[in-house]
XYZ file of C-alpha atoms in Angstrom:
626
model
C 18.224 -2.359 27.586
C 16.458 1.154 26.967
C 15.476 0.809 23.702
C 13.558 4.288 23.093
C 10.673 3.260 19.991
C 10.296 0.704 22.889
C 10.069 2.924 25.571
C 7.555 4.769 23.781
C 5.146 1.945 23.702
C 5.208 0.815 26.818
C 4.108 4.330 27.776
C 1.237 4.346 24.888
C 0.323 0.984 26.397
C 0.149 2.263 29.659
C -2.238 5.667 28.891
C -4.669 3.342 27.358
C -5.552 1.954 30.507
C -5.482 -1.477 32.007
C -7.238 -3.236 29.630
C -8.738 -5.914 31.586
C -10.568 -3.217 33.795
C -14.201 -2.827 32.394
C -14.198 0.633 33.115
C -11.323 1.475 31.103
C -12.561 2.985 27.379
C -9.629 0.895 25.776
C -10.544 -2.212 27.293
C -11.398 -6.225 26.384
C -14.783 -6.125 27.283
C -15.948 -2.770 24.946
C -14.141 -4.387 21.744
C -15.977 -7.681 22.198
C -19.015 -5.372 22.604
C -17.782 -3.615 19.594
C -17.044 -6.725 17.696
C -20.543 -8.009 18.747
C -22.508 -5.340 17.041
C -20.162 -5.017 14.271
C -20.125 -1.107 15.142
C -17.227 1.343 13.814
C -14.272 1.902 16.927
C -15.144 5.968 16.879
C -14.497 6.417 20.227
C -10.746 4.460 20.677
C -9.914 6.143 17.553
C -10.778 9.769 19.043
C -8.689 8.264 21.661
C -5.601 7.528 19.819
C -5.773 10.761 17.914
C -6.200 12.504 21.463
C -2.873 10.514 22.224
C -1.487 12.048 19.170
C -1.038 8.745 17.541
C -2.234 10.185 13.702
C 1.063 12.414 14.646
C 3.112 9.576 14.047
C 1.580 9.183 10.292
C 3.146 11.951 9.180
C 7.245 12.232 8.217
C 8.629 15.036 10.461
C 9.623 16.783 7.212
C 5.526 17.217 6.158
C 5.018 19.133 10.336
C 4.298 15.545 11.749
C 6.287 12.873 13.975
C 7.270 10.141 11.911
C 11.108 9.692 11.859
C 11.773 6.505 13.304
C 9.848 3.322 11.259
C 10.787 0.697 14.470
C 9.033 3.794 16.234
C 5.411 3.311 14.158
C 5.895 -0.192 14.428
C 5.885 -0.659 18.202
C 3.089 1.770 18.548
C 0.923 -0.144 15.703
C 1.888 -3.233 17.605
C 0.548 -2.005 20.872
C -2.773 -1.169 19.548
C -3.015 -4.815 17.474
C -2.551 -6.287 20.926
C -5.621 -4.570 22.553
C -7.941 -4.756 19.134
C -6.559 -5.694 15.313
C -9.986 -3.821 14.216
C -9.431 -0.296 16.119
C -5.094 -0.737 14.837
C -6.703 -0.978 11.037
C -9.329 1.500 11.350
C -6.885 4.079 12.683
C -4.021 2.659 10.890
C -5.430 3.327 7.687
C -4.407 7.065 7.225
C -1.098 5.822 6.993
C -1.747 3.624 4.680
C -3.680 6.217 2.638
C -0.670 8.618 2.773
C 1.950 6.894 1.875
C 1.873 7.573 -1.866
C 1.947 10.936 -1.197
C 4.950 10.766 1.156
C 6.875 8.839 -1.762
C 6.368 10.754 -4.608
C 4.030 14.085 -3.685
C 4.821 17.297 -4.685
C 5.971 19.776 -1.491
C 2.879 21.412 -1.124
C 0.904 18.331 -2.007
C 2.776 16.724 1.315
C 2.830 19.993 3.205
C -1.371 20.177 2.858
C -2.216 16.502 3.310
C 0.409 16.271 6.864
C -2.358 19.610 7.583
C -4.769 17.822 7.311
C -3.572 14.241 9.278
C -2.918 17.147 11.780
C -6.511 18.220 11.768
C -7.288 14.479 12.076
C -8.973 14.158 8.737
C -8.977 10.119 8.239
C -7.242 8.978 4.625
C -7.847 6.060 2.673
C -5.937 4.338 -0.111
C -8.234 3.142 -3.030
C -6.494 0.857 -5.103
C -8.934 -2.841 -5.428
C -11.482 -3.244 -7.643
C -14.641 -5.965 -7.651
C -13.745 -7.631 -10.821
C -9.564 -7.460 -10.692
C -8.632 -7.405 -7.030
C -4.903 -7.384 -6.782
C -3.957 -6.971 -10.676
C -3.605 -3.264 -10.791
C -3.074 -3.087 -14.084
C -6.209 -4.128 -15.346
C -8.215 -1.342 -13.279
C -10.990 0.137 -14.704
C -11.526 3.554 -12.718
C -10.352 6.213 -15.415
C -9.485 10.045 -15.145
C -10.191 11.766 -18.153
C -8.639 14.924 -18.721
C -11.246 17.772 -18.693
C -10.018 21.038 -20.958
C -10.539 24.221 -20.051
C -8.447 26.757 -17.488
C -6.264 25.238 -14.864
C -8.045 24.729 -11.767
C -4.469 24.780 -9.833
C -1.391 24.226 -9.982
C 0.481 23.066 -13.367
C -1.328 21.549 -15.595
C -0.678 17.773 -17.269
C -0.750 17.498 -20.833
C -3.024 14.801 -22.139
C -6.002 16.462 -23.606
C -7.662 14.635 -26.567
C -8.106 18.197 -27.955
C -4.225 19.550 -26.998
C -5.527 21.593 -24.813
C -3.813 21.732 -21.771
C -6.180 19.564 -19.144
C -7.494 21.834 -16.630
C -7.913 18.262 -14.351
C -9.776 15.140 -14.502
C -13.221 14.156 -14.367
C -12.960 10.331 -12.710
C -15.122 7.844 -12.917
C -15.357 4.094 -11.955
C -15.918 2.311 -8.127
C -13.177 1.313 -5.774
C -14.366 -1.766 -3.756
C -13.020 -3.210 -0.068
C -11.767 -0.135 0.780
C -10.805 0.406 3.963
C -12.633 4.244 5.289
C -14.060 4.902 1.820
C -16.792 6.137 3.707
C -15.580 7.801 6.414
C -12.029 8.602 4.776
C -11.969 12.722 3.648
C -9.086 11.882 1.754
C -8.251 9.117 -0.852
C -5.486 7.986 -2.460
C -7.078 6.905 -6.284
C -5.140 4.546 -8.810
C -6.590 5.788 -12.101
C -6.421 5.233 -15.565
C -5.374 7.942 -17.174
C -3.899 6.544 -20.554
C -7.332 4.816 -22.298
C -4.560 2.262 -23.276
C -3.829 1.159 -20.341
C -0.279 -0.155 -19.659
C 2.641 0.107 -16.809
C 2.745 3.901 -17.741
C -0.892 4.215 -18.372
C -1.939 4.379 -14.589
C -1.776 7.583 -12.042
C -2.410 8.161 -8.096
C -4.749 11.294 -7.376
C -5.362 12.616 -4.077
C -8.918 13.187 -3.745
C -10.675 15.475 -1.268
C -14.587 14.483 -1.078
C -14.813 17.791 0.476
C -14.108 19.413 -2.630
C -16.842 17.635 -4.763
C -20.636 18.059 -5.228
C -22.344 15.319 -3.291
C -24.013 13.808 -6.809
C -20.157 13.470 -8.093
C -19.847 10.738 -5.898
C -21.813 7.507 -3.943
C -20.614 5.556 -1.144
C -20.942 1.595 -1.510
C -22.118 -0.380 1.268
C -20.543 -1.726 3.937
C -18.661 -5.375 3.487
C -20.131 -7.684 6.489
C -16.566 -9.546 7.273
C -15.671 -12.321 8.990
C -13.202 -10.307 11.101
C -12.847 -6.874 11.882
C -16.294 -6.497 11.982
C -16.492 -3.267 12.765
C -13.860 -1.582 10.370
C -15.374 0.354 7.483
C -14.668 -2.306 4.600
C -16.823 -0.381 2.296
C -15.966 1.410 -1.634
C -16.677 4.534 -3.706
C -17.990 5.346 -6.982
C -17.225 7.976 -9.040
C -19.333 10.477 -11.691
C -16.967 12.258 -13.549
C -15.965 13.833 -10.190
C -13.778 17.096 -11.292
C -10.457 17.046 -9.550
C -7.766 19.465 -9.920
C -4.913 18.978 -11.893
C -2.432 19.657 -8.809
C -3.898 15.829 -7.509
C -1.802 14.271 -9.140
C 0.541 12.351 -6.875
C 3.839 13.163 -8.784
C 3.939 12.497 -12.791
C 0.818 11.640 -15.143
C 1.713 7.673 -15.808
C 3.916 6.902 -12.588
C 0.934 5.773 -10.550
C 1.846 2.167 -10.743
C 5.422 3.031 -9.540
C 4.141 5.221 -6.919
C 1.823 2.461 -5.424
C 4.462 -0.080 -5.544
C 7.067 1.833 -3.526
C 4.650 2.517 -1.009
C 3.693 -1.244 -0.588
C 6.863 -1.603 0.090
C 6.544 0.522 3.662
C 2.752 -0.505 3.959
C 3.853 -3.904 3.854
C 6.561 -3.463 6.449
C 3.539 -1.902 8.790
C 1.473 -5.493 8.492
C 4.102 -7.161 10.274
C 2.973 -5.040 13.067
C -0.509 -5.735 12.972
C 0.596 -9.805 13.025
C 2.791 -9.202 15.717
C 0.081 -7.524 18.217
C -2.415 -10.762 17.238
C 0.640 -12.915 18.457
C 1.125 -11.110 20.948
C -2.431 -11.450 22.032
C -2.885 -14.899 21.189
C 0.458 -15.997 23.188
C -0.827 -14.335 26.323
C -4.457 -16.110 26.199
C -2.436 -19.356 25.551
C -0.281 -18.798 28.224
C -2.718 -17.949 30.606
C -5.050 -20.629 29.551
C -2.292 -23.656 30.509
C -1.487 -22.122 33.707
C -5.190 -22.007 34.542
C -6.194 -25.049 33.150
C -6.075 -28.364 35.568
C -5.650 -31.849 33.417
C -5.053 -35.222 34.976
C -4.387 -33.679 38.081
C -1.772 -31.566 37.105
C -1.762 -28.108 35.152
C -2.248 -27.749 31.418
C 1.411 -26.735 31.067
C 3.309 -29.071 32.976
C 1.812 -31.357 30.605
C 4.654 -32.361 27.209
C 2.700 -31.782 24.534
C 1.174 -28.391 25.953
C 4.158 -27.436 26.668
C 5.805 -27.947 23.246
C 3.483 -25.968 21.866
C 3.367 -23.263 23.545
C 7.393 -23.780 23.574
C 6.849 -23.423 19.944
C 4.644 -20.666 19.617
C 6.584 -18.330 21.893
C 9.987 -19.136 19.859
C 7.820 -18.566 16.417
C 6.538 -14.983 17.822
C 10.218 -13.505 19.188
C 11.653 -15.114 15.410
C 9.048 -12.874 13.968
C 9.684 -10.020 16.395
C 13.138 -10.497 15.098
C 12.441 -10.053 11.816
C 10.385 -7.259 12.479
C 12.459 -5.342 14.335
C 15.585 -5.561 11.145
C 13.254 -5.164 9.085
C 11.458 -2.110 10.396
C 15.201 -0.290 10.995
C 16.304 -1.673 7.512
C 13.130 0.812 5.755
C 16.052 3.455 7.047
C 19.152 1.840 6.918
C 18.317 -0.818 3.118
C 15.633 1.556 1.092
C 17.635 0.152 -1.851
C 16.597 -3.544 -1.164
C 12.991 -2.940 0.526
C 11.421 -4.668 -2.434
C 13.246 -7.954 -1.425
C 13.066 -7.360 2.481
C 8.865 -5.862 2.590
C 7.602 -9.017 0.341
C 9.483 -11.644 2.771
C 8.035 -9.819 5.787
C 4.336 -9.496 4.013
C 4.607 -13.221 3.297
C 6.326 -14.380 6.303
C 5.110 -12.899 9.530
C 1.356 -12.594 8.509
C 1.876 -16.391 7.544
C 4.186 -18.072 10.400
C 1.331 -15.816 12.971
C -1.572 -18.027 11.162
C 0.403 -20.753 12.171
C 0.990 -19.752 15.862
C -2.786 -18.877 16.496
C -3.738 -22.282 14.585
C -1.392 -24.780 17.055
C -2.890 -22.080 20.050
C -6.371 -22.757 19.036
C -5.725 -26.794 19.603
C -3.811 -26.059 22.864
C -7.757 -24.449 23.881
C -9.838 -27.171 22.236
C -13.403 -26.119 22.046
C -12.747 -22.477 24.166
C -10.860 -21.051 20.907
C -14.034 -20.909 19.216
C -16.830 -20.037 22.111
C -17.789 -16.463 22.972
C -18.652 -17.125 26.522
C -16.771 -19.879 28.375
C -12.896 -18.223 28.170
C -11.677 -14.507 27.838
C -15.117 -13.459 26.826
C -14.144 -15.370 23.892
C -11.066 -12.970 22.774
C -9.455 -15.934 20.991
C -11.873 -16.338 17.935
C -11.801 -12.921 17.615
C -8.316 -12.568 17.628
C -8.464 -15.246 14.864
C -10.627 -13.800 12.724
C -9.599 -10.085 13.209
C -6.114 -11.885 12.089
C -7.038 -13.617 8.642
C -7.672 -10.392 6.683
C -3.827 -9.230 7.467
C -2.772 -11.434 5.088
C -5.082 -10.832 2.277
C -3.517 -6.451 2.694
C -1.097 -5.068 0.219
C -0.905 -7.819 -1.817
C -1.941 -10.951 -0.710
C 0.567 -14.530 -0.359
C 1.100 -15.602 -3.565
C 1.629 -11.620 -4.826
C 4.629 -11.357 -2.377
C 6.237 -14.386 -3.061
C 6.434 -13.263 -7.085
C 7.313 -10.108 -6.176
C 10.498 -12.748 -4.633
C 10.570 -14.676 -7.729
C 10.767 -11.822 -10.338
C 13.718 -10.636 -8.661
C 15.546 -14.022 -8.572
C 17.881 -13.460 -10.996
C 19.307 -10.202 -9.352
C 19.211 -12.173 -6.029
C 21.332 -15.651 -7.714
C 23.623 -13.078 -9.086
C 24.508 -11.036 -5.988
C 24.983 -14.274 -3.733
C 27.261 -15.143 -6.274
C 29.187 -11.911 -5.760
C 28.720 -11.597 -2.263
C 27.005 -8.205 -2.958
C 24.375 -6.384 -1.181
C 24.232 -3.464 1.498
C 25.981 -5.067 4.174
C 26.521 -1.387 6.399
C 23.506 -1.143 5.770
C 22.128 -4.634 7.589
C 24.506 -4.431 10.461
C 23.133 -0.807 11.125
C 19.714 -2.725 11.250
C 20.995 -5.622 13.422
C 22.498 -2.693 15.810
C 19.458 -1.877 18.116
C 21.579 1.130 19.756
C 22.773 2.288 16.560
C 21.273 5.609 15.743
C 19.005 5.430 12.087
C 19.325 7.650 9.357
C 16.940 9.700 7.695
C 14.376 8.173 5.654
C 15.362 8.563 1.872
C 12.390 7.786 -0.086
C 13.877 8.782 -2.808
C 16.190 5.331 -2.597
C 13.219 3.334 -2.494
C 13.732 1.036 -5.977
C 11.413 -1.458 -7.780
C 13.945 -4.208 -7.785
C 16.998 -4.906 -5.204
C 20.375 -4.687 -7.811
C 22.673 -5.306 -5.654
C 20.859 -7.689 -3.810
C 20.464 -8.778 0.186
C 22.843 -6.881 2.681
C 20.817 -9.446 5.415
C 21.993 -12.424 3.781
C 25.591 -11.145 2.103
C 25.903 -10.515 5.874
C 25.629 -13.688 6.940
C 28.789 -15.272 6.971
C 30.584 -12.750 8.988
C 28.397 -12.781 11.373
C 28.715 -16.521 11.644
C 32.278 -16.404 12.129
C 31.497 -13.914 14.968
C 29.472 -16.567 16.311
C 32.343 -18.514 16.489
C 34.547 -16.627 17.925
C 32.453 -15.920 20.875
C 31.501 -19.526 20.874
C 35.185 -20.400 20.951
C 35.333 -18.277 24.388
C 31.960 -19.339 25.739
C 30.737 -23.294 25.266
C 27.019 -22.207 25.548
C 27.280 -20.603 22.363
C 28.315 -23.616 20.361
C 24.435 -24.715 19.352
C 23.672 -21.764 18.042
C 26.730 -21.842 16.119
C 25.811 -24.709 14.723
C 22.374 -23.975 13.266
C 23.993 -21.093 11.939
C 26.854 -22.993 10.025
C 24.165 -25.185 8.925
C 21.694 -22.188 8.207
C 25.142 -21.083 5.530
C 24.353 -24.574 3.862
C 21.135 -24.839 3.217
C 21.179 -20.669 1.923
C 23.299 -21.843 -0.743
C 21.425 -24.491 -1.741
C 17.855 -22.161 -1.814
C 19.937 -19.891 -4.086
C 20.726 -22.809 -6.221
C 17.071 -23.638 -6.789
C 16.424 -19.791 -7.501
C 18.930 -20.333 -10.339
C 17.016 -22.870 -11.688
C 13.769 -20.482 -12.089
C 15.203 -17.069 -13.320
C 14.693 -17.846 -16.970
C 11.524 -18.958 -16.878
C 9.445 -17.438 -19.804
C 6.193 -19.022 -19.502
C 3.762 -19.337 -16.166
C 5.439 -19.224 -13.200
C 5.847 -22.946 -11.992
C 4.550 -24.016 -8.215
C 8.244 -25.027 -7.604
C 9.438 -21.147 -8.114
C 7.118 -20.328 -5.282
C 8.739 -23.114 -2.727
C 11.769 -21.317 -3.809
C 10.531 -18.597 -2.967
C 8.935 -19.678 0.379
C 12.388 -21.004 1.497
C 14.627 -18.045 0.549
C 12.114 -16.041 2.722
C 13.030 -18.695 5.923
C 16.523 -18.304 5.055
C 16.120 -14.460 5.177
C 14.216 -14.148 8.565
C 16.934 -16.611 9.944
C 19.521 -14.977 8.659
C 18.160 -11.672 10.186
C 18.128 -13.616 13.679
C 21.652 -14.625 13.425
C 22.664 -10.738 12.603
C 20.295 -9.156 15.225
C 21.484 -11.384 18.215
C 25.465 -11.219 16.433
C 24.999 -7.503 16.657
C 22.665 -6.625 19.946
C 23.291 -9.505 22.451
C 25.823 -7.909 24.423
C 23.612 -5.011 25.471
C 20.612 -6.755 25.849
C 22.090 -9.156 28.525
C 20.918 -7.393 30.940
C 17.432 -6.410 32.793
C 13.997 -8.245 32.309
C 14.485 -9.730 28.926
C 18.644 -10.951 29.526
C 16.943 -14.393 30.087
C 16.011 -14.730 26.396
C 19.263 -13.202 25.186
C 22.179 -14.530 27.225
C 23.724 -18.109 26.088
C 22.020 -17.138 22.586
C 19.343 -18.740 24.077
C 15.854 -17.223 21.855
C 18.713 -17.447 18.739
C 18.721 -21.133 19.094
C 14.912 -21.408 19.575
C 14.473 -19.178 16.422
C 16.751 -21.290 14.360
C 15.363 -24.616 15.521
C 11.978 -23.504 14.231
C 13.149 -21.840 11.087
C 15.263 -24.391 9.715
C 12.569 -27.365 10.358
C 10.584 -25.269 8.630
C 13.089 -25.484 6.028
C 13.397 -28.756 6.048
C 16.804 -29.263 7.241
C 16.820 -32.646 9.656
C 17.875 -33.107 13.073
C 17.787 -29.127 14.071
C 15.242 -29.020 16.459
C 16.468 -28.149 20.101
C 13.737 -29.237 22.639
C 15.871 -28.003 25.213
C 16.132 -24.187 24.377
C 12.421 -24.240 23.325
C 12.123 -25.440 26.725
C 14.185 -22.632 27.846
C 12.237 -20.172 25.902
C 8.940 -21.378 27.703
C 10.440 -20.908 31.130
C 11.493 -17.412 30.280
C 8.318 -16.513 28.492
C 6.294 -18.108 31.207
C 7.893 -15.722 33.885
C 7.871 -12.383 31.596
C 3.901 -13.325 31.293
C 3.889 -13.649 35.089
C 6.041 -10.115 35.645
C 2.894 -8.583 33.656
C 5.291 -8.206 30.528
C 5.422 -8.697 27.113
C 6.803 -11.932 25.685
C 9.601 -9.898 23.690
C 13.123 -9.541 22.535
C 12.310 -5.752 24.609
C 11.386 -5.522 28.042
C 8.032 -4.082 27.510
C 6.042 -3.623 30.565
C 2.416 -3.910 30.176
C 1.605 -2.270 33.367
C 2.822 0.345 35.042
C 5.567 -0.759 38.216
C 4.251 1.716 40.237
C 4.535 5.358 42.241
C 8.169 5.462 41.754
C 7.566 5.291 37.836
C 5.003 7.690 37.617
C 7.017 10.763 36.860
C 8.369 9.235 33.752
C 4.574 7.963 32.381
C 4.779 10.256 29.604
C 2.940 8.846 26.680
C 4.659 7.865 23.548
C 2.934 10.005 21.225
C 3.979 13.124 23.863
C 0.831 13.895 25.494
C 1.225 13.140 29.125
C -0.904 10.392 30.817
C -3.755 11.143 33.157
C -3.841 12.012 36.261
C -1.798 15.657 36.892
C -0.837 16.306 32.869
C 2.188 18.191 32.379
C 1.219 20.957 29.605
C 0.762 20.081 25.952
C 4.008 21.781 24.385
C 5.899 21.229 27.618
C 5.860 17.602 26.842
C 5.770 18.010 23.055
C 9.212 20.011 23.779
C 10.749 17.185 26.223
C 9.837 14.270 24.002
């Protein structure tokens, strides 16, 4: 299956060098280094923006690359695997643009995409030390400052009438990612002293632009992971910025922020995935290697169900990931439901993997020296701090709860974007443009993933009724119908609530994100198997084979009894086992993670379109072919 975001990649992955090669810049060894001193990536991130990757941060309609979400994904996912700390420290200009791409002005997008091009880092400064993820209780203000215009129009909001010729902002930011080195931040303000959801505004602020006493840079956060990312803050002394900062209209900043959580939030799923990823393959490696009783660690039942298990968990999440990256194109309309199941999910069922990997190693998960130059515990603790971004467990799962009601009533109805889904479970099927504009606070109409559902069952059955191999997944799927109707029945029973949120909402809400990530299985295999039957990965597709695995895990995790399937998880290892052993990924796409050779040389051209050393093709030749 040529999958192109995939295709792109593989070739990013392969002009960073083999990574188990000390004398590659991009390798193991430097990040443990890295790690070790807890010193700042500078030199992989020149690397990536020499690739072009910072390209990729910017929607081709602002002069960048961006046009394709499963596209940023992949490429995210390919730096996780080599080093979660260098994917976050370079990562973060996305992050720190996103408000902008959402609701910016033109010229506001047209001069920040300028400056991504000129590789000017951006940072998004939303947390505070005393209020973390409650946004409205922020206490950095902008106060309008009277006087002539500075540029652009002018907001109203002078305590004098006067129109305000900008802001003078004041306050500190705190765990910022690249406060300090970021040029650029995106600043939640108060701008209404009263506070309030219309009381709060994003400004983009240039550092550049202010005199060094209107500003102080806070100190560096030691962390447990990432240790070398620039966790740091920023405080503000009645810095003057222009009026023309404002990130669309005086008041919307808390709308603003939220719809671009919702693609931020998308992006984590991609940092998880390239810890699994990297987590898998040490596993993996680790049983083969490993001699126990006289035989190998993975002929042995209990090693191999977990591994079994932890390769099934990571292609269910790759599943997931890959809808739900095409659905940012394809369901703008419901990202609110789809980006808080994926923040909550993948970041979560990824803890989980790395936690049954690090009893599969025993002591070696946690020692520096004895395995991998002790890449597992740092893979670990570069992992925890992916959950705690854009809005942390519990904020995702009420983001789930608050739109019960809509969700109870569209299951009812049968409503929700199903085009829309079966575009996203369609990996050939081209994507259509981003519309940012359809982005929406709440999902009306519902879940196209889930009002997809039974139809796609029923094709199950159909092709089951032609091919007996197909029958178990059919099953979990009939039985995956059930058990959605009973989650939404539970929903019901919280949409009224008036007072605290009870614990039981948030099981709800837990469970109605299994059922979604199943359900997104069932459509993505429904919708792509027939395609990907074929080449490196056909293994995992044909007899619905990773479907089965998928469901097994997803509905014990629901609860449901008597669904696991010991022999597709067996199945799954097998076929895992010998994509590890090809030097590929562990994926639903046959990703190569080296190159096969002299007769694939010519078409080595890097994902980002700058061609691969040695012999480069020229800059806008390949810029022109890609």
């Amino acid at each position: 299956m040529d999958h192109t975001p995939h295709r792109l990649a593989e070739r990013l992955e392969w002009d960073l060098g083999d990574p188990r090669e000390p004398g590659t810049l991009f390798s193991h060894a430097r990040s443990l280094e890295l790690d070790e001193r807890e010193e700042f990536p500078a030199a992989l991130c020149d690397l990536l923006d020499g690739l072009g990757l910072h390209e990729f941060y910017v929607p081709a309609a602002h002069g960048g690359r961006l046009t394709d979400y499963e596209q940023l994904v992949q490429l995210m996912r390919t730096v996780a695997r080599r080093d979660l700390t260098v994917a976050i420290a370079h990562g973060k200009t996305y992050l720190g643009a996103v408000c902008v791409w959402v609701n910016g002005s033109a010229e506001q997008s047209r001069r920040l995409g300028a400056a991504i091009a000129s590789r000017l880092p951006v940072a998004l400064a939303l947390t505070e030390r005393a209020h973390g993820s409650d946004l409205l209780a922020g206490e950095v203000v902008a106060e309008p400052s009277t006087g002539t215009p500075a540029t652009g129009t002018a907001p109203t909001g002078s305590p004098t009438g006067t129109p305000a010729a900008g802001y003078l902002l004041s306050g500190e930011k705190w765990l910022i990612n690249n406060a300090t080195r970021g040029a650029l931040l995106s600043v939640l303000c108060r701008t209404d002293p009263a506070g309030g959801p219309r009381g709060y505004s994003v400004l983009l602020v240039d550092k550049r632009d202010m005199p060094a006493d209107a500003y102080r840079h806070l100190d560096k956060v030691r962390t447990h992971g990432i240790r070398g990312a620039d966790i740091s803050g920023i405080a503000f002394d009645r810095a003057r910025v222009p009026a023309d900062a404002v990130v669309g209209e005086v008041g919307g900043g808390l709308e603003t922020v939220l719809k671009a959580l919702q693609l931020t939030r998308t992006m984590c799923a991609a940092l998880s995935l390239g810890a699994a990823d990297h987590a898998l393959a040490l596993g993996l490696d680790f049983a083969a290697e490993r001699g126990l009783y006289g035989r190998s660690l993975i002929e042995l039942p209990q090693a191999r169900r977990t591994l079994a298990e932890s390769a099934a968990d990571v292609l269910a999440d790759e599943a997931l990931t890959l809808v739900v990256a095409r659905a940012v194109q394809t369901l703008p309309a419901e990202l609110s439901v789809v980006s808080a199941v994926t923040k909550y999910l993948v970041p979560t069922r990824t803890e989980a993997v790395v936690t049954a990997l690090t009893r599969l190693l025993g002591a070696r998960a946690f020692l520096k020296d004895v395995y991998a130059g002790g890449r597992f515990q740092k893979v670990d603790r570069d992992h925890r701090i992916v959950g705690l971004f854009d809005g942390n467990t519990l904020v995702n799962l009420n983001s789930l709860i608050s739109q019960f009601r809509l969700l109870v009533r569209a299951h009812e109805r049968g409503t929700g974007d199903v085009p829309g889904a079966v575009t996203a479970f369609r990996l050939s099927a081209p994507l259509p443009a981003v519309a940012v504009d359809r982005l929406s606070l709440i999902a009306r109409h519902g879940s196209g993933v889930l009002a997809a559902l039974p139809d796609c069952v029923e094709e199950l059955r159909g092709l089951a009724a032609r091919d007996r191999a197909v029958e178990p997944a059919l099953r979990a799927a009939r039985r995956l119908l059930t058990v959605v109707d009973e989650v939404h029945a539970e929903m019901a029973g919280f949409q009224d609530a008036q007072t605290e949120t009870p614990p039981a909402a948030f099981e709800a809400a837990r469970r109605f994100a299994l059922c979604f990530a199943a359900a997104a299985c069932v459509g993505l295999w429904t919708h792509s198997h027939i395609e990907a039957e074929t080449g490196a990965t056909a293994p995992l597709w044909r007899d619905a084979l990773w479907l089965r695995a998928a469901l097994a895990r997803l509905l014990t995790a629901l609860g449901v009894p008597d669904t696991a399937d010991p022999e597709a998880l067996d199945d799954v290892l097998d076929a895992a086992g010998a994509l590890h052993a090809q030097g590929r990924l562990v994926s639903l796409l046959p990703l190569s993670l080296r190159p096969d050779g002299p007769a694939r040389e010519t078409d080595r051209t890097a994902a980002t379109g700058h061609a691969p050393t040695p012999a480069p093709p020229s800059a806008a030749a390949v810029r022109s072919a890609t």
